[in-house]
Amino acid sequence: MSGSKEDAVREVMAHFQRQNIIQMATVEGDQPRVRPVTLIHLDDELYVITGARGGAETGKVRQIKENPKVEFYMAIQGEGGQGFVRGETVASIVDDPEFKERLYGEIDWASNYFDGPEDPSYVLLFMEPKAFHYRKPGEYDIVQVEVS
């Protein structure tokens, strides 16, 4: 991948749709925990809605409070084959009620799990990327893209 760091980040971010099924990994003690979640790409930032089964007491939220370093994996299909994006992020809970309401209103399935943006079970996570490991579809090399 040639060009500036900003160009590389833009190339990776261009693979994210508004909603993306990813595999997200946290750590509980010394045990990794992986689960599928929906990664939301909004305004060039990444978010995960969670908490439907326990709010802030769900396993992943407790694990993130203990260790906010979270990784995710997303397969990408493209011309010439399959590639992937693996993201190294730091997750944090979004407390801004106006933003939580905005995102809740833009994600159609949120109302299937929560009674509204003020539902205490509705937890919004901001996923701050630190680096991406990226394999462009159809290529074999994996490129590390530092974000911050």
GROMACS .gro file of C-alpha atoms in nm:
model
  148
    1MET     CA    1   0.000   0.000   0.000
    2SER     CA    2   0.151   0.328  -0.103
    3GLY     CA    3   0.064   0.683  -0.013
    4SER     CA    4   0.026   0.864   0.314
    5LYS     CA    5  -0.094   0.725   0.645
    6GLU     CA    6  -0.418   0.919   0.595
    7ASP     CA    7  -0.468   0.758   0.253
    8ALA     CA    8  -0.411   0.413   0.404
    9VAL     CA    9  -0.664   0.478   0.683
   10ARG     CA   10  -0.916   0.604   0.425
   11GLU     CA   11  -0.867   0.291   0.214
   12VAL     CA   12  -0.935   0.068   0.513
   13MET     CA   13  -1.232   0.274   0.634
   14ALA     CA   14  -1.386   0.261   0.285
   15HIS     CA   15  -1.457  -0.109   0.346
   16PHE     CA   16  -1.697  -0.033   0.631
   17GLN     CA   17  -2.065  -0.008   0.546
   18ARG     CA   18  -2.307   0.165   0.784
   19GLN     CA   19  -2.354  -0.169   0.962
   20ASN     CA   20  -2.101  -0.454   0.957
   21ILE     CA   21  -2.108  -0.797   1.119
   22ILE     CA   22  -1.772  -0.846   1.288
   23GLN     CA   23  -1.613  -1.081   1.537
   24MET     CA   24  -1.518  -0.881   1.848
   25ALA     CA   25  -1.266  -1.005   2.104
   26THR     CA   26  -1.236  -0.898   2.465
   27VAL     CA   27  -1.051  -1.061   2.754
   28GLU     CA   28  -1.196  -1.207   3.074
   29GLY     CA   29  -0.908  -1.270   3.312
   30ASP     CA   30  -0.663  -1.458   3.092
   31GLN     CA   31  -0.930  -1.599   2.859
   32PRO     CA   32  -1.012  -1.434   2.524
   33ARG     CA   33  -1.385  -1.400   2.450
   34VAL     CA   34  -1.504  -1.365   2.090
   35ARG     CA   35  -1.856  -1.290   1.976
   36PRO     CA   36  -2.035  -1.156   1.670
   37VAL     CA   37  -2.159  -0.797   1.697
   38THR     CA   38  -2.269  -0.523   1.460
   39LEU     CA   39  -2.007  -0.256   1.406
   40ILE     CA   40  -2.164   0.076   1.314
   41HIS     CA   41  -1.971   0.317   1.091
   42LEU     CA   42  -2.105   0.669   1.136
   43ASP     CA   43  -1.929   0.999   1.060
   44ASP     CA   44  -1.598   0.812   1.007
   45GLU     CA   45  -1.615   0.667   1.358
   46LEU     CA   46  -1.690   0.315   1.481
   47TYR     CA   47  -1.950   0.211   1.740
   48VAL     CA   48  -2.111  -0.102   1.884
   49ILE     CA   49  -2.455  -0.116   2.045
   50THR     CA   50  -2.477  -0.373   2.322
   51GLY     CA   51  -2.645  -0.450   2.652
   52ALA     CA   52  -2.969  -0.619   2.544
   53ARG     CA   53  -2.917  -0.895   2.797
   54GLY     CA   54  -2.807  -0.707   3.105
   55GLY     CA   55  -2.703  -0.354   3.012
   56ALA     CA   56  -2.379  -0.243   3.172
   57GLU     CA   57  -2.355  -0.581   3.346
   58THR     CA   58  -2.320  -0.787   3.029
   59GLY     CA   59  -2.001  -0.987   3.001
   60LYS     CA   60  -1.849  -0.779   2.723
   61VAL     CA   61  -1.918  -0.448   2.899
   62ARG     CA   62  -1.767  -0.577   3.226
   63GLN     CA   63  -1.466  -0.707   3.033
   64ILE     CA   64  -1.419  -0.373   2.856
   65LYS     CA   65  -1.433  -0.187   3.188
   66GLU     CA   66  -1.152  -0.415   3.312
   67ASN     CA   67  -0.948  -0.393   2.990
   68PRO     CA   68  -1.069  -0.153   2.719
   69LYS     CA   69  -0.838  -0.298   2.452
   70VAL     CA   70  -1.065  -0.470   2.202
   71GLU     CA   71  -0.986  -0.630   1.869
   72PHE     CA   72  -1.222  -0.714   1.587
   73TYR     CA   73  -1.206  -0.907   1.263
   74MET     CA   74  -1.410  -0.836   0.952
   75ALA     CA   75  -1.388  -1.041   0.633
   76ILE     CA   76  -1.411  -0.838   0.313
   77GLN     CA   77  -1.495  -0.971  -0.030
   78GLY     CA   78  -1.362  -0.797  -0.335
   79GLU     CA   79  -1.251  -0.840  -0.689
   80GLY     CA   80  -0.995  -1.116  -0.693
   81GLY     CA   81  -1.089  -1.283  -0.366
   82GLN     CA   82  -1.127  -1.232   0.003
   83GLY     CA   83  -0.937  -1.003   0.236
   84PHE     CA   84  -0.986  -0.880   0.589
   85VAL     CA   85  -0.959  -0.593   0.831
   86ARG     CA   86  -0.845  -0.665   1.184
   87GLY     CA   87  -0.880  -0.363   1.409
   88GLU     CA   88  -0.697  -0.283   1.731
   89THR     CA   89  -0.921  -0.047   1.926
   90VAL     CA   90  -0.978   0.104   2.267
   91ALA     CA   91  -1.345   0.086   2.361
   92SER     CA   92  -1.527   0.333   2.584
   93ILE     CA   93  -1.888   0.380   2.690
   94VAL     CA   94  -2.065   0.674   2.526
   95ASP     CA   95  -2.252   0.878   2.789
   96ASP     CA   96  -2.376   1.163   2.566
   97PRO     CA   97  -2.759   1.124   2.571
   98GLU     CA   98  -2.810   1.328   2.253
   99PHE     CA   99  -2.565   1.118   2.054
  100LYS     CA  100  -2.708   0.794   2.196
  101GLU     CA  101  -3.053   0.910   2.085
  102ARG     CA  102  -2.925   1.001   1.737
  103LEU     CA  103  -2.758   0.666   1.685
  104TYR     CA  104  -3.057   0.477   1.826
  105GLY     CA  105  -3.279   0.656   1.574
  106GLU     CA  106  -3.052   0.570   1.281
  107ILE     CA  107  -3.020   0.197   1.354
  108ASP     CA  108  -3.353   0.037   1.268
  109TRP     CA  109  -3.308  -0.283   1.469
  110ALA     CA  110  -3.224  -0.106   1.799
  111SER     CA  111  -3.594  -0.082   1.887
  112ASN     CA  112  -3.617  -0.463   1.870
  113TYR     CA  113  -3.387  -0.486   2.172
  114PHE     CA  114  -3.438  -0.165   2.369
  115ASP     CA  115  -3.738   0.043   2.480
  116GLY     CA  116  -3.569   0.364   2.365
  117PRO     CA  117  -3.240   0.552   2.390
  118GLU     CA  118  -3.297   0.608   2.762
  119ASP     CA  119  -3.338   0.233   2.830
  120PRO     CA  120  -3.073   0.148   3.094
  121SER     CA  121  -2.989  -0.171   2.903
  122TYR     CA  122  -2.887   0.029   2.593
  123VAL     CA  123  -2.509   0.063   2.600
  124LEU     CA  124  -2.323   0.238   2.320
  125LEU     CA  125  -1.951   0.171   2.280
  126PHE     CA  126  -1.713   0.398   2.091
  127MET     CA  127  -1.437   0.193   1.927
  128GLU     CA  128  -1.130   0.415   1.888
  129PRO     CA  129  -0.901   0.255   1.628
  130LYS     CA  130  -0.531   0.245   1.709
  131ALA     CA  131  -0.422   0.026   1.417
  132PHE     CA  132  -0.561  -0.192   1.141
  133HIS     CA  133  -0.412  -0.508   0.996
  134TYR     CA  134  -0.537  -0.512   0.640
  135ARG     CA  135  -0.525  -0.763   0.360
  136LYS     CA  136  -0.668  -0.621   0.042
  137PRO     CA  137  -0.897  -0.867  -0.139
  138GLY     CA  138  -0.698  -1.070  -0.389
  139GLU     CA  139  -0.360  -0.993  -0.232
  140TYR     CA  140  -0.148  -1.191   0.011
  141ASP     CA  141   0.043  -0.926   0.201
  142ILE     CA  142  -0.095  -0.802   0.530
  143VAL     CA  143  -0.030  -0.434   0.591
  144GLN     CA  144  -0.031  -0.270   0.932
  145VAL     CA  145  -0.191   0.074   0.924
  146GLU     CA  146  -0.126   0.286   1.232
  147VAL     CA  147  -0.414   0.521   1.311
  148SER     CA  148  -0.284   0.701   1.619
   0.00000   0.00000   0.00000
